[in-house]
Coordinates of C-alpha atoms and ligand atoms in Angstrom, one line a residue:
M22 CA 19.9 22.8 -8.4
K23 CA 22.9 25.6 -9.4
Q24 CA 25.8 24.9 -6.8
G25 CA 29.2 25.7 -7.1
G26 CA 29.0 28.0 -9.9
E27 CA 28.0 25.3 -12.2
E28 CA 25.2 25.4 -14.5
P29 CA 22.8 22.3 -15.2
D30 CA 23.1 20.8 -18.8
N31 CA 20.9 22.5 -21.4
N32 CA 19.2 23.8 -18.1
R33 CA 17.6 20.7 -17.4
V34 CA 18.0 19.8 -13.5
R35 CA 20.1 16.7 -13.3
V36 CA 18.5 14.0 -11.0
A37 CA 20.4 11.1 -9.6
I38 CA 19.0 8.4 -8.3
V39 CA 20.4 5.5 -6.4
G40 CA 18.8 2.3 -6.1
G41 CA 16.9 0.2 -8.7
G42 CA 14.3 -1.4 -6.6
T43 CA 10.5 -0.7 -6.9
S44 CA 10.5 2.7 -5.7
G45 CA 13.9 3.5 -7.8
W46 CA 12.3 2.5 -10.7
M47 CA 9.1 3.9 -10.1
T48 CA 10.9 7.1 -9.7
A49 CA 12.6 7.3 -12.7
A50 CA 9.8 6.0 -14.8
A51 CA 7.9 8.8 -13.6
L52 CA 10.3 11.8 -13.7
I53 CA 11.1 10.6 -17.8
R54 CA 7.0 10.6 -18.3
R55 CA 6.1 13.9 -17.0
L56 CA 9.6 16.1 -16.9
P57 CA 11.5 14.9 -19.8
H58 CA 11.9 18.7 -20.7
A59 CA 13.2 19.8 -17.2
C60 CA 15.4 17.0 -16.1
S61 CA 17.7 14.1 -17.0
V62 CA 17.6 11.3 -15.0
R63 CA 20.5 8.9 -14.0
L64 CA 19.8 5.8 -11.6
I65 CA 22.9 3.5 -9.9
E66 CA 21.9 0.2 -8.8
S67 CA 23.8 -2.7 -7.7
S68 CA 22.9 -5.8 -8.3
E69 CA 25.3 -7.3 -5.8
I70 CA 23.2 -5.4 -2.7
G71 CA 20.0 -6.8 -4.9
I72 CA 16.5 -5.4 -4.0
V73 CA 14.0 -6.3 -1.4
G74 CA 11.4 -7.8 -4.1
V75 CA 8.5 -8.8 -1.9
G76 CA 6.0 -6.1 -2.3
E77 CA 3.6 -8.0 -4.3
A78 CA 0.0 -6.6 -3.4
T79 CA -0.8 -3.1 -3.9
L80 CA -3.8 -0.5 -3.7
P81 CA -6.1 0.8 -6.4
H82 CA -3.8 3.7 -6.9
L83 CA -1.5 2.1 -8.5
R84 CA -3.7 1.9 -11.5
A85 CA -3.8 5.7 -12.0
F86 CA 0.5 5.3 -12.2
V87 CA 0.3 2.8 -14.3
S88 CA -2.0 4.6 -16.8
M89 CA -0.2 8.2 -16.2
L90 CA 3.0 6.3 -17.6
G91 CA 0.8 5.1 -21.0
I92 CA 1.2 1.4 -20.3
D93 CA -1.5 -1.1 -21.3
E94 CA -3.2 -2.8 -18.4
A95 CA -3.5 -6.1 -19.8
E96 CA -0.1 -6.4 -21.1
F97 CA 1.7 -5.0 -17.7
M98 CA -0.4 -7.8 -16.1
R99 CA 0.2 -10.2 -18.4
T100 CA 4.0 -9.6 -17.9
T101 CA 4.0 -9.2 -14.0
H102 CA 1.9 -12.5 -13.7
A103 CA -0.6 -10.3 -11.8
T104 CA -4.3 -11.0 -10.8
F105 CA -6.8 -8.6 -9.6
K106 CA -7.4 -8.0 -6.0
L107 CA -10.7 -6.6 -4.9
G108 CA -9.8 -5.9 -1.1
I109 CA -7.9 -8.1 1.6
D110 CA -9.6 -10.9 3.7
F111 CA -8.4 -10.8 7.3
R112 CA -8.8 -14.0 9.1
D113 CA -8.9 -14.8 13.1
F114 CA -7.8 -10.9 13.5
G115 CA -10.7 -9.6 15.7
K116 CA -11.3 -13.3 17.1
I117 CA -10.5 -16.4 16.0
G118 CA -13.1 -18.0 13.5
D119 CA -14.0 -14.6 12.3
H120 CA -13.3 -13.2 9.4
Y121 CA -14.2 -10.1 6.8
L122 CA -12.8 -8.5 3.4
H123 CA -11.5 -4.9 4.0
P124 CA -12.9 -4.2 0.5
F125 CA -11.8 -1.7 -2.5
G126 CA -15.6 -0.2 -2.5
S127 CA -18.1 1.5 -0.8
F128 CA -21.1 -0.4 1.8
G129 CA -24.8 0.4 -0.3
T130 CA -25.4 3.9 -1.6
P131 CA -25.9 7.3 0.6
L132 CA -29.5 7.6 1.2
N133 CA -30.4 11.8 0.9
G134 CA -26.8 12.6 2.1
V135 CA -26.1 10.2 4.7
P136 CA -23.8 6.9 4.6
F137 CA -25.5 3.9 4.3
H138 CA -24.4 2.1 7.5
H139 CA -26.3 4.5 9.2
Y140 CA -29.4 2.9 8.0
W141 CA -27.9 -0.4 8.4
L142 CA -27.6 0.5 12.0
R143 CA -30.6 1.7 12.6
M144 CA -32.4 -1.2 11.0
R145 CA -30.1 -3.4 13.1
A146 CA -31.1 -2.0 16.2
A147 CA -34.9 -2.8 15.2
G148 CA -34.0 -6.4 14.7
R149 CA -33.1 -6.5 11.1
Q150 CA -30.5 -9.6 10.5
D151 CA -28.4 -8.8 7.9
D152 CA -24.7 -8.2 7.0
L153 CA -23.7 -4.7 5.7
F154 CA -20.8 -6.8 3.7
D155 CA -23.8 -7.9 1.4
Y156 CA -24.0 -4.3 -0.1
S157 CA -20.5 -4.2 -0.8
I158 CA -19.8 -5.5 -4.5
A159 CA -16.6 -6.0 -3.8
N160 CA -17.0 -8.2 -1.2
V161 CA -19.3 -10.2 -3.0
M162 CA -17.7 -10.5 -5.8
A163 CA -14.3 -11.6 -4.1
S164 CA -16.4 -14.2 -2.0
D165 CA -17.5 -15.6 -5.3
N166 CA -14.3 -15.2 -7.0
R167 CA -15.5 -13.3 -9.7
F168 CA -14.0 -10.1 -11.7
A169 CA -15.1 -7.7 -14.1
P170 CA -13.7 -3.9 -14.0
P171 CA -15.8 -1.7 -12.6
S172 CA -18.3 0.7 -15.0
E173 CA -17.1 4.3 -15.8
D174 CA -20.7 5.5 -15.3
T175 CA -20.8 7.0 -12.0
N176 CA -24.5 6.5 -11.9
S177 CA -24.0 2.7 -12.2
M178 CA -23.8 1.0 -8.8
L179 CA -20.9 -0.9 -10.6
S180 CA -19.1 2.0 -10.3
T181 CA -18.6 2.0 -6.8
Y182 CA -16.0 -0.3 -6.3
S183 CA -12.3 -0.2 -7.7
Y184 CA -9.5 -3.1 -7.9
A185 CA -5.6 -3.2 -7.2
Y186 CA -3.2 -5.7 -8.8
Q187 CA -1.3 -8.4 -7.0
F188 CA 2.0 -8.9 -9.2
D189 CA 5.6 -11.0 -9.1
A190 CA 7.4 -7.9 -7.3
T191 CA 10.7 -9.3 -8.9
L192 CA 9.5 -8.7 -12.4
F193 CA 7.9 -5.0 -11.7
A194 CA 11.0 -3.0 -11.1
P195 CA 13.1 -4.8 -14.1
Y196 CA 9.6 -4.2 -16.3
L197 CA 9.5 -0.1 -15.3
R198 CA 13.3 -0.2 -15.8
D199 CA 13.3 -1.2 -19.6
Y200 CA 10.1 1.3 -19.8
S201 CA 12.8 4.2 -18.5
V202 CA 15.8 2.7 -20.0
A203 CA 13.9 3.0 -23.3
R204 CA 12.7 6.7 -22.7
G205 CA 16.2 7.9 -22.0
V206 CA 16.9 6.9 -18.1
E207 CA 20.6 6.1 -17.8
R208 CA 21.5 3.6 -16.1
T209 CA 24.6 2.7 -14.1
E210 CA 25.1 -0.6 -12.6
G211 CA 27.6 0.3 -9.4
K212 CA 28.1 0.1 -6.2
V213 CA 27.8 3.8 -4.2
V214 CA 30.8 3.9 -1.7
D215 CA 31.0 7.4 -0.5
V216 CA 29.1 10.7 -0.3
E217 CA 30.4 13.8 -0.8
L218 CA 28.7 16.9 0.6
H219 CA 29.1 20.7 -0.3
P220 CA 31.7 22.1 2.3
E221 CA 29.3 24.9 2.6
S222 CA 25.5 24.4 1.7
R223 CA 26.2 20.5 3.1
D224 CA 23.9 19.5 -0.1
V225 CA 25.1 16.2 -1.6
A226 CA 27.6 17.4 -4.3
A227 CA 28.4 14.0 -5.8
L228 CA 28.4 10.5 -5.3
V229 CA 31.3 8.2 -5.5
L230 CA 31.1 4.7 -7.3
E231 CA 33.2 1.7 -6.7
S232 CA 34.7 2.0 -10.2
G233 CA 36.0 5.8 -8.9
E234 CA 33.5 7.5 -10.9
R235 CA 32.1 10.8 -9.2
V236 CA 28.3 11.0 -10.0
E237 CA 27.4 14.8 -9.7
A238 CA 23.8 15.9 -9.8
D239 CA 21.8 18.5 -8.5
L240 CA 18.6 16.9 -6.9
F241 CA 19.6 13.0 -5.6
V242 CA 17.0 10.9 -4.9
D243 CA 17.4 8.0 -2.0
C244 CA 15.8 5.0 -3.1
S245 CA 18.5 2.8 -1.8
G246 CA 15.8 1.0 0.7
F247 CA 16.3 0.0 3.9
R248 CA 20.1 1.4 3.8
A249 CA 18.8 5.1 3.9
L250 CA 22.5 6.1 2.2
L251 CA 21.8 9.2 1.6
I252 CA 19.1 10.7 3.8
G253 CA 20.2 8.4 6.6
Q254 CA 23.3 7.9 6.7
A255 CA 24.9 10.9 4.4
L256 CA 22.4 13.5 6.2
K257 CA 21.5 12.1 9.5
S258 CA 17.7 12.9 8.8
E259 CA 16.2 11.5 12.2
W260 CA 14.3 8.3 12.8
E261 CA 11.4 8.5 14.4
D262 CA 10.3 4.7 15.9
W263 CA 7.0 3.6 15.9
S264 CA 7.6 -0.2 17.0
H265 CA 5.8 0.2 20.3
W266 CA 2.9 0.3 18.2
L267 CA 3.9 -1.8 15.6
P268 CA 6.0 -4.7 17.1
N269 CA 6.4 -6.5 14.3
D270 CA 10.1 -6.6 13.1
S271 CA 10.8 -9.6 10.7
A272 CA 9.5 -11.9 8.1
V273 CA 9.6 -15.1 6.8
A274 CA 8.6 -15.3 3.0
M275 CA 8.0 -18.5 0.7
P276 CA 6.4 -18.9 -2.8
C277 CA 4.6 -21.9 -3.6
T278 CA 2.8 -23.4 -6.4
S279 CA -1.1 -22.8 -7.1
P280 CA -3.4 -25.0 -5.9
A281 CA -5.8 -26.5 -7.9
G282 CA -9.4 -24.5 -7.6
P283 CA -10.5 -20.8 -7.9
L284 CA -8.3 -18.1 -7.9
P285 CA -9.5 -15.4 -5.1
P286 CA -9.2 -11.9 -6.3
L287 CA -7.9 -10.7 -3.1
T288 CA -5.2 -10.9 -0.6
L289 CA -5.6 -13.1 2.6
L290 CA -4.1 -12.5 5.6
T291 CA -4.3 -14.9 8.7
A292 CA -3.6 -13.8 12.1
M293 CA -1.0 -16.1 14.1
P294 CA 0.1 -16.2 17.7
A295 CA 2.9 -13.8 17.0
G296 CA 1.8 -11.9 13.9
W297 CA 0.1 -12.8 11.0
R298 CA 0.4 -14.6 7.4
W299 CA -0.2 -13.3 3.7
R300 CA -1.4 -15.1 0.5
I301 CA -1.3 -13.6 -2.3
P302 CA -2.2 -15.8 -5.5
L303 CA -0.6 -15.1 -8.6
Q304 CA -1.0 -16.1 -12.1
H305 CA 2.2 -18.6 -11.8
R306 CA 2.5 -19.2 -8.0
V307 CA 1.0 -18.3 -4.7
G308 CA 3.5 -15.6 -2.0
N309 CA 3.3 -16.5 1.0
G310 CA 5.2 -15.1 4.1
Y311 CA 4.6 -14.7 7.9
V312 CA 5.2 -11.3 9.7
Y313 CA 6.1 -11.7 13.1
S314 CA 7.7 -10.0 16.0
S315 CA 10.9 -11.5 17.2
S316 CA 10.3 -10.6 20.4
H317 CA 7.0 -13.3 20.6
I318 CA 8.7 -16.0 17.8
S319 CA 12.0 -17.4 17.0
H320 CA 12.7 -16.9 13.1
E321 CA 13.1 -21.0 13.1
D322 CA 9.5 -21.4 14.7
A323 CA 8.1 -18.8 12.5
A324 CA 9.6 -20.6 9.3
A325 CA 8.3 -24.0 10.7
A326 CA 4.5 -22.6 11.2
L327 CA 4.8 -20.8 7.7
V328 CA 6.1 -23.9 6.1
A329 CA 3.2 -26.2 7.9
A330 CA 0.6 -23.5 6.6
V331 CA 1.2 -22.7 2.5
E332 CA -1.3 -25.3 0.3
G333 CA 1.0 -25.7 -2.4
E334 CA 4.4 -27.1 -3.4
P335 CA 7.3 -24.5 -2.0
L336 CA 9.3 -23.1 -4.7
A337 CA 12.0 -21.6 -2.3
E338 CA 13.5 -21.9 0.7
P339 CA 11.9 -19.5 3.3
R340 CA 13.4 -15.8 3.2
L341 CA 14.1 -14.2 6.2
L342 CA 13.5 -10.1 6.2
R343 CA 14.1 -7.6 9.4
F344 CA 12.8 -4.2 9.1
R345 CA 11.4 -1.7 11.9
A346 CA 8.3 0.4 11.7
G347 CA 8.7 4.4 11.6
R348 CA 9.8 6.9 9.2
R349 CA 12.4 9.5 8.8
K350 CA 11.3 13.0 10.5
R351 CA 12.2 14.8 7.1
S352 CA 12.4 13.0 3.5
W353 CA 13.0 15.5 1.8
V354 CA 16.5 17.2 3.1
K355 CA 18.7 19.5 1.4
N356 CA 19.0 18.3 -1.9
V357 CA 17.9 15.2 -1.1
V358 CA 14.7 13.3 -1.6
A359 CA 14.0 9.8 0.0
I360 CA 11.4 8.0 -1.7
G361 CA 10.4 4.0 -0.7
L362 CA 11.8 1.9 2.2
A363 CA 15.2 5.0 2.6
S364 CA 12.0 7.3 3.4
G365 CA 10.3 4.7 6.3
F366 CA 8.3 1.6 6.6
L367 CA 5.1 0.4 8.0
E368 CA 4.4 -3.5 7.8
P369 CA 2.6 -4.7 5.0
L370 CA -0.5 -5.5 6.8
E371 CA -2.7 -2.7 4.1
S372 CA -0.1 -3.2 1.0
T373 CA 0.9 0.5 1.7
S374 CA 4.6 0.7 1.2
I375 CA 4.0 1.1 -2.9
Y376 CA 1.6 3.3 -2.5
L377 CA 3.7 5.6 -0.4
S378 CA 6.2 5.8 -2.8
Q379 CA 3.8 6.3 -5.3
S380 CA 2.5 9.6 -3.2
A381 CA 6.0 11.0 -2.7
I382 CA 7.0 10.9 -6.0
E383 CA 3.5 12.4 -7.0
Q384 CA 4.5 15.2 -4.5
M385 CA 8.0 15.3 -5.8
L386 CA 6.9 15.8 -9.6
G387 CA 4.4 18.8 -8.2
L388 CA 7.2 20.2 -6.2
F389 CA 9.9 19.8 -8.6
P390 CA 12.1 22.7 -8.8
V391 CA 11.4 25.9 -10.6
G392 CA 14.3 27.0 -12.6
G393 CA 16.6 24.1 -10.4
R394 CA 16.2 26.3 -7.2
I395 CA 14.7 24.1 -4.5
A396 CA 12.9 26.3 -2.3
D397 CA 12.6 25.4 1.5
A398 CA 8.5 26.1 1.4
D399 CA 8.6 23.1 -1.2
R400 CA 10.7 21.1 1.2
D401 CA 8.4 22.0 3.9
E402 CA 5.2 21.1 2.0
F403 CA 6.5 17.6 1.0
N404 CA 7.6 16.2 4.6
L405 CA 4.4 17.6 5.7
V406 CA 2.0 15.4 3.0
V407 CA 4.3 12.5 4.0
D408 CA 3.9 12.7 7.8
N409 CA 0.1 13.2 7.0
E410 CA 0.7 9.8 4.8
Y411 CA 2.5 8.1 7.4
D412 CA 0.5 9.2 10.5
R413 CA -2.9 7.9 9.0
I414 CA -1.5 4.5 8.1
R415 CA 0.2 4.0 11.2
D416 CA -3.5 4.6 13.1
F417 CA -5.0 2.7 10.8
L418 CA -2.7 -0.2 11.1
I419 CA -2.8 -0.1 14.8
L420 CA -6.5 -0.5 14.7
H421 CA -6.0 -4.0 13.7
Y422 CA -4.3 -5.1 16.5
H423 CA -5.9 -2.9 19.0
A424 CA -9.4 -3.7 18.1
T425 CA -9.6 -7.1 19.3
T426 CA -10.4 -9.8 21.9
R427 CA -7.8 -12.4 21.5
D428 CA -6.0 -13.3 24.3
D429 CA -4.6 -16.5 23.4
S430 CA -1.0 -15.3 23.2
S431 CA 1.7 -12.9 24.6
F432 CA 1.8 -10.8 21.1
W433 CA -2.0 -10.6 20.9
N434 CA -2.4 -9.4 24.7
H435 CA 0.5 -6.8 24.4
V436 CA -1.3 -5.2 21.2
R437 CA -4.6 -5.6 22.6
T438 CA -3.8 -3.8 25.7
M439 CA -1.2 -1.3 24.3
T440 CA -2.0 2.2 24.7
V441 CA -2.6 3.6 21.4
P442 CA -2.2 7.3 19.8
D443 CA -4.3 9.8 20.7
S444 CA -5.2 10.6 17.3
L445 CA -6.5 7.0 17.2
H446 CA -8.3 7.1 20.1
E447 CA -10.4 9.7 19.1
K448 CA -11.3 8.3 16.1
I449 CA -12.4 4.9 17.7
E450 CA -14.5 6.9 20.1
L451 CA -15.8 8.8 17.8
F452 CA -17.1 5.9 15.5
R453 CA -18.0 3.9 18.7
M454 CA -20.8 6.8 19.7
A455 CA -22.9 6.9 16.5
G456 CA -20.8 5.5 13.5
R457 CA -18.9 8.5 12.2
I458 CA -15.9 8.4 10.7
S459 CA -13.1 11.0 10.4
K460 CA -13.2 12.4 7.2
Y461 CA -9.8 13.1 5.7
T462 CA -9.5 15.3 2.1
Q463 CA -6.0 13.6 1.3
G464 CA -4.5 10.5 1.8
L465 CA -5.3 6.8 2.7
F466 CA -7.5 5.7 4.2
L467 CA -11.4 6.7 3.0
E468 CA -14.7 6.2 5.1
P469 CA -15.9 2.1 3.8
S470 CA -12.2 1.1 4.8
W471 CA -12.3 1.9 8.2
L472 CA -15.9 1.1 8.5
A473 CA -15.1 -2.5 7.3
V474 CA -12.1 -2.9 9.9
Y475 CA -14.3 -1.2 12.6
L476 CA -17.3 -3.5 12.0
G477 CA -14.9 -6.3 10.8
Q478 CA -12.6 -6.2 14.3
G479 CA -16.3 -6.2 16.4
I480 CA -16.5 -2.3 17.1
V481 CA -20.0 -2.0 16.9
P482 CA -21.1 1.8 17.3
E483 CA -24.0 2.5 19.9
G484 CA -25.9 4.9 17.8
W485 CA -26.1 6.5 14.0
D486 CA -26.5 9.6 12.5
Q487 CA -30.0 10.9 13.5
R488 CA -31.1 11.8 9.9
A489 CA -31.0 8.0 9.1
D490 CA -34.6 8.1 11.7
N491 CA -36.2 10.5 9.1
L492 CA -37.4 7.6 6.9
D493 CA -40.1 5.1 7.4
P494 CA -38.8 1.7 8.4
A495 CA -40.9 -0.4 6.4
S496 CA -39.7 1.4 3.1
L497 CA -36.4 1.3 4.3
G498 CA -36.1 -2.1 4.7
S499 CA -37.7 -2.8 1.3
A500 CA -35.4 -0.7 0.0
M501 CA -32.4 -2.4 1.6
D502 CA -33.7 -5.9 0.5
R503 CA -34.2 -4.6 -3.3
L504 CA -30.5 -3.1 -2.9
R505 CA -29.5 -6.3 -1.6
A506 CA -30.6 -8.6 -4.5
Q507 CA -29.4 -6.1 -7.2
V508 CA -25.8 -6.7 -5.8
A509 CA -26.4 -10.4 -5.6
A510 CA -27.9 -10.4 -9.4
A511 CA -25.2 -8.0 -10.9
V512 CA -21.9 -10.1 -9.2
R513 CA -24.1 -13.9 -10.4
G514 CA -23.5 -12.1 -13.8
M515 CA -19.7 -11.6 -13.8
P516 CA -16.7 -13.8 -14.9
D517 CA -14.5 -16.4 -12.9
H518 CA -11.8 -14.1 -11.7
A519 CA -9.2 -16.7 -13.7
D520 CA -11.4 -16.9 -16.8
F521 CA -11.1 -13.2 -17.4
I522 CA -7.6 -12.9 -17.0
R523 CA -6.7 -16.2 -19.2
R524 CA -9.3 -14.6 -22.2
R525 CA -7.8 -11.4 -21.6
N526 CA -4.0 -13.1 -22.0
A527 CA -5.5 -15.3 -24.8
M528 CA -6.7 -11.8 -26.6
I529 CA -3.3 -10.3 -26.2
E530 CA -1.3 -13.4 -28.0
M531 CA -3.9 -13.6 -30.7
A532 CA -3.1 -9.8 -31.4
A533 CA 0.4 -10.3 -31.1
A534 CA 0.6 -13.8 -33.6
Ligands
FAD16 C1 8.1 -8.5 4.2 C2 7.9 -7.4 3.6 C3 6.3 -7.5 2.6 C4 6.2 -6.5 1.7 N1 5.0 -6.3 0.9 C5 4.3 -5.3 0.6 C6 3.4 -5.6 0.0 O1 2.6 -6.7 -0.2 N2 3.3 -4.2 -0.6 C7 3.6 -3.4 -0.5 O2 3.2 -2.2 -1.4 N3 5.1 -3.2 -0.4 C8 5.2 -4.2 0.3 N4 6.5 -4.0 0.9 C9 7.4 -2.9 0.8 C10 7.7 -3.1 -0.7 O3 8.7 -4.4 -0.8 C11 9.0 -1.9 -1.1 O4 8.0 -0.8 -1.2 C12 9.3 -1.7 -2.5 O5 10.2 -3.1 -2.6 C13 10.6 -0.8 -2.2 O6 11.5 -1.0 -1.8 P1 12.9 -0.1 -2.4 O7 12.8 0.3 -3.9 O8 12.5 1.3 -1.6 O9 14.2 -0.5 -1.8 P2 14.8 -2.0 -2.1 O10 14.1 -3.2 -3.0 O11 15.6 -2.6 -0.8 O12 16.0 -1.6 -3.4 C14 17.1 -0.5 -3.1 C15 17.8 -0.6 -3.7 O13 19.0 0.5 -3.5 C16 20.0 -0.5 -4.1 N5 21.4 0.2 -2.9 C17 21.1 0.3 -2.1 N6 22.9 0.1 -1.6 C18 23.5 1.0 -2.6 C19 24.8 1.3 -2.9 N7 25.6 1.6 -1.7 N8 24.9 1.2 -4.0 C20 24.2 1.2 -5.2 N9 23.1 0.8 -4.7 C21 22.4 0.8 -3.9 C22 20.2 -1.9 -4.3 O14 20.8 -2.3 -5.3 C23 18.3 -1.6 -4.9 O15 18.3 -1.6 -5.8 C24 6.8 -5.3 1.8 C25 8.2 -5.1 2.5 C26 8.3 -6.1 3.2 C27 9.4 -6.1 4.2

């Protein structure tokens, strides 16, 4: 943006990013890859302050980001000790003793344009006893600890699933830092101690570093994490608090050694009396954590419960993290775009935080100032998309707490009986009546995800799409038998997850030798 009579160098927009965590380096990498002709990028980070560094589980969308950067997946996974993730296994959420996978993929295949689960509901009502999850390839693969990349042939059943990564979060940002610096991003180690605003426009004019240096830019990206140095502290963008719906405000995290046995291609979440616990298997260790509500359990008790539950040898002391659920009312204000934790946070129940950074980065690239001039319409469009993303994810997360029969602790009693947003209430009613799922054209989460959580947490529809009755039950039953058998056979032929990773790493090492 041109201001104060200054022209950007070489007509390129000068971008300054504050923060070198996952969101800061993702932003830098994307800018230097996609807009090297349109901007110069400088990133300021403070090793004294450090990064959150616990985002280990991701969503399949990150594959597109890695590929957009032109990064070789196998090499990236080897460097960050990553494993494959086919979904999230939720234990004890709907009811103690129950579990289900939220798989990255569909359930069966639509018939005559009608989603498969409607036929399943109809046959179930007629007495057929099988599990819808047996028609999800990702679910069957994950239960059997197998992995193979999906097929690119969209006619193949093997194209109906996807996968994400689980990686060492402390290695992801440095990986992207090396990538970005090698391509021209200027990195400054230093602490921002003041933010100067332009006296008239109230845009950010410059950052003042502890060293005394002033850093001017046209566009500032706030990736300073929960501190929200620019968007919150300097520009006072209001915070919308959602802790009445998502009361978890703390986590204790502790890595441990990998126990003997198979390497599950999934994130395992187990509901706990005051929240839930994660277990994320990586190539070299396991990430563990207990996300909890501090109104329902003390930090000491949560840490003790985590230590008692981990399966391997602890590799560090339990580490406490605090947060609050909510988001900025506006994430792009003046010439500041907030990305990552500075923009908002929804607890990591569905691994959505890195996705939210990715989505904001993609929006910002698409709305990058033309001729260096920031238009109100572009800012409004950005904020609208970010709002939509947050609202939808919020509803999806609340569903995991509200759709439960658990009444064994004050935490579960609270979330089971709380009033939920109208937008979620309407979605649940829509599903309860006839298995219908609200459709989105943008953002998270799509039909199979909602279906998995509704059914997995015990909401079974009373009816189904009437078009599903327009098939003879005997032939429908045989077609379903065949499909189930095909899924099982396809998965039986796939490699073991750990073997697949070992072989791929060995190939990289051989090629490098
Ligand atoms: C308990 C927990 C579990 C999580 N699990 C997941 C998960 O499984 N999946 C997922 O997608 N996400 C997860 N997240 C979220 C994920 O960790 C974040 O989205 C991700 O790390 C991005 O953080 P960030 O880069 O925005 O902030 P940070 O990592 O906090 O980085 C902030 C940066 O700003 C810099 N900084 C701050 N102030 C200054 C200053 N004054 N001067 C200079 N530099 C400054 C810091 O040095 C740092 O470099 C989890 C979060 C928590 C709390």
